[in-house]
Amino acid sequence: MSEANVTPGVSEANVTPGVSGADVARWKAALPSAFSLTPRQRALRLAGGAAFLLWLGWALWLFDITPARLWNGMSGLFTIVRLMIPPSPGELWGDILRGIAESVAMAFLGTVIAAVLAVPLGFLGARNILTATLLRFSLRRVFDGLRGVDQLIWALAFVRAVGLGPLAGVMALAVSDLATLSKLYAEAIENADRRQAEGVTAAGGSRLMAIRFGILPQVLPVMLAQALYFFESNTRSASILGVVGAGGIGLQIAERIKVRHWDEVAFIILLMVVTVGLIDWLGGKLRRRLIGGQGA
């Protein structure tokens, strides 16, 4: 490539073979934004960065987040961690085991109730099953409303309604998961292959049979896999619901934090981690078998 074809500022090594420096110069003149930021883009980025810094400073001032408070908080946290070592089950270790078993049972019951009820609701919320737009839209908005309320709020409401104990926790988990699973099931049904359902209908089957034998076998493994994942997640959530009186190991944690038995709190936390990890491992193996992950 001759020197006449190389534009100043563009080295010969940086020019693609077959493309002259004049071509690059023309492209820069025609599309300057593809090679560098325009003054307007630079100004917008600077304005955006300044606005973010102002918002961050306002948030820090609003919440009174200062280096002194952070340092004192971290010092207190290190003191608690030091008191947690070594972990100890204490004298009431039987109550701890019962609390863990109660949390797992709450998670299981809540997930099963939500998963079973979410199957028909998922079909009703699917576009390819329920063709009435207004009814489907209304049902989807109900899902959004139920899903918008946190499980802890549901637990507080059910504790007030049915009293203290695991029943309130099971109902809180079931209601919260029902909306989420219904939405996930509806999306899975909408993405199912229609040809299998059409084949059942072409063979003389009714619409209900087309759903039962054409769509349900496709989405059932996905539904079961999602229910297993929610069971793992609910095991963690059930441990927190006990703090508001909804049963489970959370009550044991709250009682020991009040009397500052941090070694027993550490033991409960480790037991929770082991329990959730075991459920996660078993649930992962089951999900892989259900969705065919091992063959893949």
PDB file of C-alpha atoms in Angstrom:
ATOM      1  CA  MET A   1       0.000   0.000   0.000  1.00  0.00           C
ATOM      2  CA  SER A   2       1.506   3.309  -1.041  1.00  0.00           C
ATOM      3  CA  GLU A   3       1.963   6.269   1.286  1.00  0.00           C
ATOM      4  CA  ALA A   4      -0.466   8.298  -0.844  1.00  0.00           C
ATOM      5  CA  ASN A   5      -3.304   6.008   0.130  1.00  0.00           C
ATOM      6  CA  VAL A   6      -2.687   6.212   3.884  1.00  0.00           C
ATOM      7  CA  THR A   7      -4.440   8.957   5.778  1.00  0.00           C
ATOM      8  CA  PRO A   8      -2.340  10.745   8.439  1.00  0.00           C
ATOM      9  CA  GLY A   9      -3.119   9.346  11.857  1.00  0.00           C
ATOM     10  CA  VAL A  10      -4.028   5.913  10.453  1.00  0.00           C
ATOM     11  CA  SER A  11      -1.065   3.538  10.460  1.00  0.00           C
ATOM     12  CA  GLU A  12      -0.638   1.074   7.654  1.00  0.00           C
ATOM     13  CA  ALA A  13      -0.662  -1.798  10.120  1.00  0.00           C
ATOM     14  CA  ASN A  14      -4.116  -0.787  11.374  1.00  0.00           C
ATOM     15  CA  VAL A  15      -5.728  -0.651   7.941  1.00  0.00           C
ATOM     16  CA  THR A  16      -7.484  -3.818   6.805  1.00  0.00           C
ATOM     17  CA  PRO A  17      -5.939  -5.303   3.667  1.00  0.00           C
ATOM     18  CA  GLY A  18      -7.947  -4.145   0.670  1.00  0.00           C
ATOM     19  CA  VAL A  19      -9.174  -1.017   2.497  1.00  0.00           C
ATOM     20  CA  SER A  20      -7.272   2.188   1.876  1.00  0.00           C
ATOM     21  CA  GLY A  21      -6.749   5.024   4.294  1.00  0.00           C
ATOM     22  CA  ALA A  22      -8.947   7.188   2.111  1.00  0.00           C
ATOM     23  CA  ASP A  23     -11.808   4.762   2.626  1.00  0.00           C
ATOM     24  CA  VAL A  24     -11.377   4.976   6.393  1.00  0.00           C
ATOM     25  CA  ALA A  25     -11.324   8.755   6.204  1.00  0.00           C
ATOM     26  CA  ARG A  26     -14.547   8.785   4.197  1.00  0.00           C
ATOM     27  CA  TRP A  27     -16.217   6.491   6.707  1.00  0.00           C
ATOM     28  CA  LYS A  28     -15.131   8.721   9.570  1.00  0.00           C
ATOM     29  CA  ALA A  29     -16.559  11.734   7.775  1.00  0.00           C
ATOM     30  CA  ALA A  30     -19.847   9.959   6.982  1.00  0.00           C
ATOM     31  CA  LEU A  31     -20.274   8.156  10.353  1.00  0.00           C
ATOM     32  CA  PRO A  32     -18.315  10.086  12.987  1.00  0.00           C
ATOM     33  CA  SER A  33     -20.319   8.549  15.855  1.00  0.00           C
ATOM     34  CA  ALA A  34     -19.127   5.065  14.888  1.00  0.00           C
ATOM     35  CA  PHE A  35     -15.492   6.046  15.563  1.00  0.00           C
ATOM     36  CA  SER A  36     -15.783   8.444  18.498  1.00  0.00           C
ATOM     37  CA  LEU A  37     -18.331  10.139  20.715  1.00  0.00           C
ATOM     38  CA  THR A  38     -19.913  13.319  19.481  1.00  0.00           C
ATOM     39  CA  PRO A  39     -19.806  16.432  21.700  1.00  0.00           C
ATOM     40  CA  ARG A  40     -23.510  15.942  22.434  1.00  0.00           C
ATOM     41  CA  GLN A  41     -22.940  12.339  23.546  1.00  0.00           C
ATOM     42  CA  ARG A  42     -20.052  13.398  25.792  1.00  0.00           C
ATOM     43  CA  ALA A  43     -22.200  16.123  27.362  1.00  0.00           C
ATOM     44  CA  LEU A  44     -25.052  13.664  27.974  1.00  0.00           C
ATOM     45  CA  ARG A  45     -22.699  11.170  29.619  1.00  0.00           C
ATOM     46  CA  LEU A  46     -21.207  13.842  31.852  1.00  0.00           C
ATOM     47  CA  ALA A  47     -24.677  15.077  32.792  1.00  0.00           C
ATOM     48  CA  GLY A  48     -25.805  11.523  33.549  1.00  0.00           C
ATOM     49  CA  GLY A  49     -22.747  10.861  35.704  1.00  0.00           C
ATOM     50  CA  ALA A  50     -23.252  14.119  37.603  1.00  0.00           C
ATOM     51  CA  ALA A  51     -26.941  13.329  38.164  1.00  0.00           C
ATOM     52  CA  PHE A  52     -26.043   9.872  39.497  1.00  0.00           C
ATOM     53  CA  LEU A  53     -23.473  11.303  41.909  1.00  0.00           C
ATOM     54  CA  LEU A  54     -25.977  13.893  43.140  1.00  0.00           C
ATOM     55  CA  TRP A  55     -28.615  11.195  43.668  1.00  0.00           C
ATOM     56  CA  LEU A  56     -26.103   8.995  45.502  1.00  0.00           C
ATOM     57  CA  GLY A  57     -25.041  11.853  47.757  1.00  0.00           C
ATOM     58  CA  TRP A  58     -28.677  12.711  48.512  1.00  0.00           C
ATOM     59  CA  ALA A  59     -29.437   9.065  49.385  1.00  0.00           C
ATOM     60  CA  LEU A  60     -26.426   8.871  51.711  1.00  0.00           C
ATOM     61  CA  TRP A  61     -27.492  12.080  53.435  1.00  0.00           C
ATOM     62  CA  LEU A  62     -31.126  10.962  53.695  1.00  0.00           C
ATOM     63  CA  PHE A  63     -30.230   7.679  55.418  1.00  0.00           C
ATOM     64  CA  ASP A  64     -27.503   9.267  57.528  1.00  0.00           C
ATOM     65  CA  ILE A  65     -24.852   6.905  56.168  1.00  0.00           C
ATOM     66  CA  THR A  66     -21.552   8.176  57.542  1.00  0.00           C
ATOM     67  CA  PRO A  67     -18.109   6.574  57.896  1.00  0.00           C
ATOM     68  CA  ALA A  68     -18.442   6.736  61.690  1.00  0.00           C
ATOM     69  CA  ARG A  69     -21.728   4.796  61.683  1.00  0.00           C
ATOM     70  CA  LEU A  70     -20.349   2.225  59.270  1.00  0.00           C
ATOM     71  CA  TRP A  71     -17.219   1.749  61.392  1.00  0.00           C
ATOM     72  CA  ASN A  72     -19.228   1.355  64.608  1.00  0.00           C
ATOM     73  CA  GLY A  73     -21.611  -1.064  62.898  1.00  0.00           C
ATOM     74  CA  MET A  74     -18.795  -3.209  61.559  1.00  0.00           C
ATOM     75  CA  SER A  75     -17.140  -3.241  64.985  1.00  0.00           C
ATOM     76  CA  GLY A  76     -20.368  -4.481  66.554  1.00  0.00           C
ATOM     77  CA  LEU A  77     -20.746  -7.103  63.830  1.00  0.00           C
ATOM     78  CA  PHE A  78     -17.214  -8.402  64.432  1.00  0.00           C
ATOM     79  CA  THR A  79     -17.999  -8.648  68.139  1.00  0.00           C
ATOM     80  CA  ILE A  80     -21.093 -10.769  67.381  1.00  0.00           C
ATOM     81  CA  VAL A  81     -19.111 -13.005  65.027  1.00  0.00           C
ATOM     82  CA  ARG A  82     -16.462 -13.491  67.710  1.00  0.00           C
ATOM     83  CA  LEU A  83     -19.140 -14.517  70.207  1.00  0.00           C
ATOM     84  CA  MET A  84     -20.513 -17.053  67.688  1.00  0.00           C
ATOM     85  CA  ILE A  85     -17.300 -19.071  67.773  1.00  0.00           C
ATOM     86  CA  PRO A  86     -17.431 -21.918  68.544  1.00  0.00           C
ATOM     87  CA  PRO A  87     -21.030 -22.763  67.587  1.00  0.00           C
ATOM     88  CA  SER A  88     -22.957 -24.711  70.199  1.00  0.00           C
ATOM     89  CA  PRO A  89     -26.356 -26.464  70.088  1.00  0.00           C
ATOM     90  CA  GLY A  90     -27.000 -25.578  73.714  1.00  0.00           C
ATOM     91  CA  GLU A  91     -29.196 -27.580  76.042  1.00  0.00           C
ATOM     92  CA  LEU A  92     -32.372 -27.265  73.939  1.00  0.00           C
ATOM     93  CA  TRP A  93     -30.925 -28.862  70.812  1.00  0.00           C
ATOM     94  CA  GLY A  94     -34.084 -30.976  70.459  1.00  0.00           C
ATOM     95  CA  ASP A  95     -36.137 -27.807  69.927  1.00  0.00           C
ATOM     96  CA  ILE A  96     -33.699 -26.734  67.203  1.00  0.00           C
ATOM     97  CA  LEU A  97     -34.095 -30.010  65.324  1.00  0.00           C
ATOM     98  CA  ARG A  98     -37.866 -29.811  65.626  1.00  0.00           C
ATOM     99  CA  GLY A  99     -37.755 -26.243  64.319  1.00  0.00           C
ATOM    100  CA  ILE A 100     -35.696 -27.278  61.275  1.00  0.00           C
ATOM    101  CA  ALA A 101     -38.061 -30.175  60.559  1.00  0.00           C
ATOM    102  CA  GLU A 102     -41.029 -27.823  60.938  1.00  0.00           C
ATOM    103  CA  SER A 103     -39.525 -25.330  58.461  1.00  0.00           C
ATOM    104  CA  VAL A 104     -38.916 -28.075  55.875  1.00  0.00           C
ATOM    105  CA  ALA A 105     -42.465 -29.386  56.364  1.00  0.00           C
ATOM    106  CA  MET A 106     -43.899 -25.880  55.968  1.00  0.00           C
ATOM    107  CA  ALA A 107     -41.938 -25.375  52.753  1.00  0.00           C
ATOM    108  CA  PHE A 108     -43.049 -28.742  51.390  1.00  0.00           C
ATOM    109  CA  LEU A 109     -46.745 -28.255  52.157  1.00  0.00           C
ATOM    110  CA  GLY A 110     -46.797 -24.688  50.908  1.00  0.00           C
ATOM    111  CA  THR A 111     -45.069 -25.650  47.658  1.00  0.00           C
ATOM    112  CA  VAL A 112     -47.319 -28.657  47.022  1.00  0.00           C
ATOM    113  CA  ILE A 113     -50.502 -26.634  47.578  1.00  0.00           C
ATOM    114  CA  ALA A 114     -49.280 -23.812  45.345  1.00  0.00           C
ATOM    115  CA  ALA A 115     -48.029 -26.149  42.593  1.00  0.00           C
ATOM    116  CA  VAL A 116     -51.275 -28.151  42.434  1.00  0.00           C
ATOM    117  CA  LEU A 117     -53.516 -25.084  42.352  1.00  0.00           C
ATOM    118  CA  ALA A 118     -51.240 -23.305  39.869  1.00  0.00           C
ATOM    119  CA  VAL A 119     -51.737 -25.976  37.166  1.00  0.00           C
ATOM    120  CA  PRO A 120     -55.363 -25.083  36.268  1.00  0.00           C
ATOM    121  CA  LEU A 121     -54.683 -21.383  36.828  1.00  0.00           C
ATOM    122  CA  GLY A 122     -51.690 -21.606  34.513  1.00  0.00           C
ATOM    123  CA  PHE A 123     -53.829 -23.095  31.758  1.00  0.00           C
ATOM    124  CA  LEU A 124     -56.428 -20.369  32.267  1.00  0.00           C
ATOM    125  CA  GLY A 125     -53.728 -17.709  32.034  1.00  0.00           C
ATOM    126  CA  ALA A 126     -52.196 -19.076  28.812  1.00  0.00           C
ATOM    127  CA  ARG A 127     -52.965 -17.254  25.586  1.00  0.00           C
ATOM    128  CA  ASN A 128     -53.253 -20.423  23.520  1.00  0.00           C
ATOM    129  CA  ILE A 129     -55.755 -22.018  25.940  1.00  0.00           C
ATOM    130  CA  LEU A 130     -58.016 -19.196  27.099  1.00  0.00           C
ATOM    131  CA  THR A 131     -58.911 -17.048  24.114  1.00  0.00           C
ATOM    132  CA  ALA A 132     -61.098 -14.575  26.047  1.00  0.00           C
ATOM    133  CA  THR A 133     -58.697 -11.647  26.239  1.00  0.00           C
ATOM    134  CA  LEU A 134     -60.478  -9.740  28.995  1.00  0.00           C
ATOM    135  CA  LEU A 135     -60.738 -12.769  31.294  1.00  0.00           C
ATOM    136  CA  ARG A 136     -57.138 -13.772  30.700  1.00  0.00           C
ATOM    137  CA  PHE A 137     -55.912 -10.211  31.236  1.00  0.00           C
ATOM    138  CA  SER A 138     -57.867  -9.931  34.490  1.00  0.00           C
ATOM    139  CA  LEU A 139     -56.489 -13.245  35.746  1.00  0.00           C
ATOM    140  CA  ARG A 140     -52.926 -12.202  34.933  1.00  0.00           C
ATOM    141  CA  ARG A 141     -53.395  -8.951  36.870  1.00  0.00           C
ATOM    142  CA  VAL A 142     -54.609 -10.980  39.860  1.00  0.00           C
ATOM    143  CA  PHE A 143     -51.369 -12.970  39.629  1.00  0.00           C
ATOM    144  CA  ASP A 144     -49.402  -9.715  39.601  1.00  0.00           C
ATOM    145  CA  GLY A 145     -51.261  -8.404  42.626  1.00  0.00           C
ATOM    146  CA  LEU A 146     -50.692 -11.524  44.710  1.00  0.00           C
ATOM    147  CA  ARG A 147     -47.064 -11.710  43.637  1.00  0.00           C
ATOM    148  CA  GLY A 148     -46.481  -8.080  44.569  1.00  0.00           C
ATOM    149  CA  VAL A 149     -47.026  -8.780  48.283  1.00  0.00           C
ATOM    150  CA  ASP A 150     -44.014 -10.249  50.077  1.00  0.00           C
ATOM    151  CA  GLN A 151     -44.253 -13.562  51.924  1.00  0.00           C
ATOM    152  CA  LEU A 152     -43.492 -11.850  55.225  1.00  0.00           C
ATOM    153  CA  ILE A 153     -46.531  -9.573  54.791  1.00  0.00           C
ATOM    154  CA  TRP A 154     -48.715 -12.583  54.017  1.00  0.00           C
ATOM    155  CA  ALA A 155     -47.346 -14.300  57.131  1.00  0.00           C
ATOM    156  CA  LEU A 156     -48.264 -11.305  59.299  1.00  0.00           C
ATOM    157  CA  ALA A 157     -51.766 -11.298  57.831  1.00  0.00           C
ATOM    158  CA  PHE A 158     -52.307 -15.039  58.326  1.00  0.00           C
ATOM    159  CA  VAL A 159     -50.874 -14.965  61.847  1.00  0.00           C
ATOM    160  CA  ARG A 160     -53.542 -12.398  62.635  1.00  0.00           C
ATOM    161  CA  ALA A 161     -56.206 -14.502  60.898  1.00  0.00           C
ATOM    162  CA  VAL A 162     -55.455 -18.054  62.067  1.00  0.00           C
ATOM    163  CA  GLY A 163     -53.135 -17.467  65.004  1.00  0.00           C
ATOM    164  CA  LEU A 164     -49.533 -18.366  65.711  1.00  0.00           C
ATOM    165  CA  GLY A 165     -48.046 -21.544  64.337  1.00  0.00           C
ATOM    166  CA  PRO A 166     -47.000 -23.332  61.139  1.00  0.00           C
ATOM    167  CA  LEU A 167     -50.450 -23.039  59.524  1.00  0.00           C
ATOM    168  CA  ALA A 168     -49.926 -19.322  58.995  1.00  0.00           C
ATOM    169  CA  GLY A 169     -46.530 -20.008  57.419  1.00  0.00           C
ATOM    170  CA  VAL A 170     -47.895 -22.688  55.090  1.00  0.00           C
ATOM    171  CA  MET A 171     -50.691 -20.379  53.926  1.00  0.00           C
ATOM    172  CA  ALA A 172     -48.294 -17.478  53.389  1.00  0.00           C
ATOM    173  CA  LEU A 173     -45.949 -19.621  51.279  1.00  0.00           C
ATOM    174  CA  ALA A 174     -48.825 -21.132  49.299  1.00  0.00           C
ATOM    175  CA  VAL A 175     -50.470 -17.811  48.421  1.00  0.00           C
ATOM    176  CA  SER A 176     -47.208 -16.136  47.478  1.00  0.00           C
ATOM    177  CA  ASP A 177     -46.001 -19.047  45.328  1.00  0.00           C
ATOM    178  CA  LEU A 178     -49.405 -19.622  43.744  1.00  0.00           C
ATOM    179  CA  ALA A 179     -49.260 -16.394  41.761  1.00  0.00           C
ATOM    180  CA  THR A 180     -45.654 -16.846  40.675  1.00  0.00           C
ATOM    181  CA  LEU A 181     -46.041 -20.481  39.657  1.00  0.00           C
ATOM    182  CA  SER A 182     -49.272 -19.732  37.800  1.00  0.00           C
ATOM    183  CA  LYS A 183     -47.475 -17.101  35.729  1.00  0.00           C
ATOM    184  CA  LEU A 184     -44.521 -19.401  35.025  1.00  0.00           C
ATOM    185  CA  TYR A 185     -46.812 -22.292  34.114  1.00  0.00           C
ATOM    186  CA  ALA A 186     -48.833 -20.056  31.778  1.00  0.00           C
ATOM    187  CA  GLU A 187     -45.679 -18.956  29.977  1.00  0.00           C
ATOM    188  CA  ALA A 188     -44.512 -22.566  29.627  1.00  0.00           C
ATOM    189  CA  ILE A 189     -47.905 -23.571  28.203  1.00  0.00           C
ATOM    190  CA  GLU A 190     -47.807 -20.701  25.713  1.00  0.00           C
ATOM    191  CA  ASN A 191     -44.399 -21.874  24.477  1.00  0.00           C
ATOM    192  CA  ALA A 192     -45.520 -25.494  24.006  1.00  0.00           C
ATOM    193  CA  ASP A 193     -45.524 -26.977  20.508  1.00  0.00           C
ATOM    194  CA  ARG A 194     -49.040 -26.699  19.083  1.00  0.00           C
ATOM    195  CA  ARG A 195     -48.579 -29.491  16.565  1.00  0.00           C
ATOM    196  CA  GLN A 196     -49.047 -32.211  19.155  1.00  0.00           C
ATOM    197  CA  ALA A 197     -52.347 -30.731  20.319  1.00  0.00           C
ATOM    198  CA  GLU A 198     -53.431 -30.277  16.716  1.00  0.00           C
ATOM    199  CA  GLY A 199     -52.606 -33.940  16.055  1.00  0.00           C
ATOM    200  CA  VAL A 200     -54.851 -35.060  18.911  1.00  0.00           C
ATOM    201  CA  THR A 201     -57.671 -32.861  17.582  1.00  0.00           C
ATOM    202  CA  ALA A 202     -57.167 -34.158  14.031  1.00  0.00           C
ATOM    203  CA  ALA A 203     -57.499 -37.719  15.331  1.00  0.00           C
ATOM    204  CA  GLY A 204     -60.942 -36.889  16.699  1.00  0.00           C
ATOM    205  CA  GLY A 205     -60.022 -35.866  20.238  1.00  0.00           C
ATOM    206  CA  SER A 206     -61.832 -33.091  22.076  1.00  0.00           C
ATOM    207  CA  ARG A 207     -60.197 -29.832  23.149  1.00  0.00           C
ATOM    208  CA  LEU A 208     -59.820 -31.178  26.685  1.00  0.00           C
ATOM    209  CA  MET A 209     -58.077 -34.284  25.356  1.00  0.00           C
ATOM    210  CA  ALA A 210     -55.802 -32.101  23.232  1.00  0.00           C
ATOM    211  CA  ILE A 211     -54.762 -30.234  26.383  1.00  0.00           C
ATOM    212  CA  ARG A 212     -54.368 -33.448  28.383  1.00  0.00           C
ATOM    213  CA  PHE A 213     -52.402 -35.468  25.807  1.00  0.00           C
ATOM    214  CA  GLY A 214     -50.960 -32.762  23.540  1.00  0.00           C
ATOM    215  CA  ILE A 215     -49.808 -29.954  25.852  1.00  0.00           C
ATOM    216  CA  LEU A 216     -49.591 -31.287  29.414  1.00  0.00           C
ATOM    217  CA  PRO A 217     -46.916 -33.945  28.662  1.00  0.00           C
ATOM    218  CA  GLN A 218     -44.719 -31.216  27.173  1.00  0.00           C
ATOM    219  CA  VAL A 219     -44.928 -28.795  30.089  1.00  0.00           C
ATOM    220  CA  LEU A 220     -45.224 -31.231  33.002  1.00  0.00           C
ATOM    221  CA  PRO A 221     -41.434 -31.747  33.407  1.00  0.00           C
ATOM    222  CA  VAL A 222     -40.946 -27.973  33.414  1.00  0.00           C
ATOM    223  CA  MET A 223     -43.710 -27.549  35.989  1.00  0.00           C
ATOM    224  CA  LEU A 224     -42.212 -30.180  38.276  1.00  0.00           C
ATOM    225  CA  ALA A 225     -38.734 -28.682  37.935  1.00  0.00           C
ATOM    226  CA  GLN A 226     -40.025 -25.221  38.849  1.00  0.00           C
ATOM    227  CA  ALA A 227     -41.934 -26.636  41.819  1.00  0.00           C
ATOM    228  CA  LEU A 228     -38.737 -28.296  43.061  1.00  0.00           C
ATOM    229  CA  TYR A 229     -36.863 -25.033  42.810  1.00  0.00           C
ATOM    230  CA  PHE A 230     -39.595 -23.259  44.773  1.00  0.00           C
ATOM    231  CA  PHE A 231     -39.370 -25.951  47.440  1.00  0.00           C
ATOM    232  CA  GLU A 232     -35.679 -25.104  47.887  1.00  0.00           C
ATOM    233  CA  SER A 233     -36.435 -21.389  48.017  1.00  0.00           C
ATOM    234  CA  ASN A 234     -39.320 -21.864  50.438  1.00  0.00           C
ATOM    235  CA  THR A 235     -37.083 -23.764  52.832  1.00  0.00           C
ATOM    236  CA  ARG A 236     -35.059 -20.591  53.234  1.00  0.00           C
ATOM    237  CA  SER A 237     -38.170 -18.416  53.421  1.00  0.00           C
ATOM    238  CA  ALA A 238     -39.818 -20.652  56.027  1.00  0.00           C
ATOM    239  CA  SER A 239     -36.815 -20.070  58.272  1.00  0.00           C
ATOM    240  CA  ILE A 240     -37.601 -16.350  58.300  1.00  0.00           C
ATOM    241  CA  LEU A 241     -41.371 -16.546  58.680  1.00  0.00           C
ATOM    242  CA  GLY A 242     -40.969 -17.956  62.170  1.00  0.00           C
ATOM    243  CA  VAL A 243     -39.658 -14.585  63.329  1.00  0.00           C
ATOM    244  CA  VAL A 244     -43.197 -13.160  63.032  1.00  0.00           C
ATOM    245  CA  GLY A 245     -44.755 -16.196  64.716  1.00  0.00           C
ATOM    246  CA  ALA A 246     -45.464 -18.333  61.658  1.00  0.00           C
ATOM    247  CA  GLY A 247     -43.643 -21.399  62.985  1.00  0.00           C
ATOM    248  CA  GLY A 248     -40.366 -22.963  61.967  1.00  0.00           C
ATOM    249  CA  ILE A 249     -36.779 -22.423  63.027  1.00  0.00           C
ATOM    250  CA  GLY A 250     -37.125 -18.643  62.800  1.00  0.00           C
ATOM    251  CA  LEU A 251     -38.773 -18.588  66.223  1.00  0.00           C
ATOM    252  CA  GLN A 252     -35.787 -20.415  67.723  1.00  0.00           C
ATOM    253  CA  ILE A 253     -33.420 -17.883  66.152  1.00  0.00           C
ATOM    254  CA  ALA A 254     -35.444 -14.907  67.414  1.00  0.00           C
ATOM    255  CA  GLU A 255     -35.561 -16.262  70.962  1.00  0.00           C
ATOM    256  CA  ARG A 256     -31.793 -16.824  71.108  1.00  0.00           C
ATOM    257  CA  ILE A 257     -30.997 -13.421  69.625  1.00  0.00           C
ATOM    258  CA  LYS A 258     -33.095 -11.779  72.359  1.00  0.00           C
ATOM    259  CA  VAL A 259     -31.032 -13.446  75.105  1.00  0.00           C
ATOM    260  CA  ARG A 260     -27.790 -13.052  73.077  1.00  0.00           C
ATOM    261  CA  HIS A 261     -26.885 -16.712  72.885  1.00  0.00           C
ATOM    262  CA  TRP A 262     -24.824 -16.100  69.755  1.00  0.00           C
ATOM    263  CA  ASP A 263     -23.097 -19.494  69.820  1.00  0.00           C
ATOM    264  CA  GLU A 264     -26.484 -21.214  69.513  1.00  0.00           C
ATOM    265  CA  VAL A 265     -27.507 -18.767  66.765  1.00  0.00           C
ATOM    266  CA  ALA A 266     -24.369 -19.752  64.845  1.00  0.00           C
ATOM    267  CA  PHE A 267     -25.213 -23.444  65.250  1.00  0.00           C
ATOM    268  CA  ILE A 268     -28.742 -22.857  63.904  1.00  0.00           C
ATOM    269  CA  ILE A 269     -27.392 -20.894  60.935  1.00  0.00           C
ATOM    270  CA  LEU A 270     -24.932 -23.675  60.068  1.00  0.00           C
ATOM    271  CA  LEU A 271     -27.706 -26.256  60.374  1.00  0.00           C
ATOM    272  CA  MET A 272     -29.894 -24.185  58.053  1.00  0.00           C
ATOM    273  CA  VAL A 273     -27.090 -23.900  55.504  1.00  0.00           C
ATOM    274  CA  VAL A 274     -26.521 -27.663  55.545  1.00  0.00           C
ATOM    275  CA  THR A 275     -30.260 -28.371  55.239  1.00  0.00           C
ATOM    276  CA  VAL A 276     -30.777 -25.951  52.349  1.00  0.00           C
ATOM    277  CA  GLY A 277     -27.637 -27.226  50.627  1.00  0.00           C
ATOM    278  CA  LEU A 278     -28.818 -30.830  50.887  1.00  0.00           C
ATOM    279  CA  ILE A 279     -32.258 -29.948  49.519  1.00  0.00           C
ATOM    280  CA  ASP A 280     -30.671 -27.923  46.735  1.00  0.00           C
ATOM    281  CA  TRP A 281     -28.421 -30.851  45.762  1.00  0.00           C
ATOM    282  CA  LEU A 282     -31.291 -33.350  45.750  1.00  0.00           C
ATOM    283  CA  GLY A 283     -33.570 -30.924  43.918  1.00  0.00           C
ATOM    284  CA  GLY A 284     -30.910 -30.284  41.285  1.00  0.00           C
ATOM    285  CA  LYS A 285     -30.510 -33.991  40.590  1.00  0.00           C
ATOM    286  CA  LEU A 286     -34.279 -34.434  40.279  1.00  0.00           C
ATOM    287  CA  ARG A 287     -34.599 -31.396  37.991  1.00  0.00           C
ATOM    288  CA  ARG A 288     -31.873 -32.677  35.683  1.00  0.00           C
ATOM    289  CA  ARG A 289     -33.610 -36.036  35.420  1.00  0.00           C
ATOM    290  CA  LEU A 290     -36.980 -34.418  34.752  1.00  0.00           C
ATOM    291  CA  ILE A 291     -35.812 -32.070  32.009  1.00  0.00           C
ATOM    292  CA  GLY A 292     -33.356 -34.514  30.463  1.00  0.00           C
ATOM    293  CA  GLY A 293     -30.214 -32.699  31.528  1.00  0.00           C
ATOM    294  CA  GLN A 294     -28.143 -35.860  31.940  1.00  0.00           C
ATOM    295  CA  GLY A 295     -28.688 -36.925  28.348  1.00  0.00           C
ATOM    296  CA  ALA A 296     -27.746 -33.459  27.147  1.00  0.00           C
TER     297      ALA A 296
END
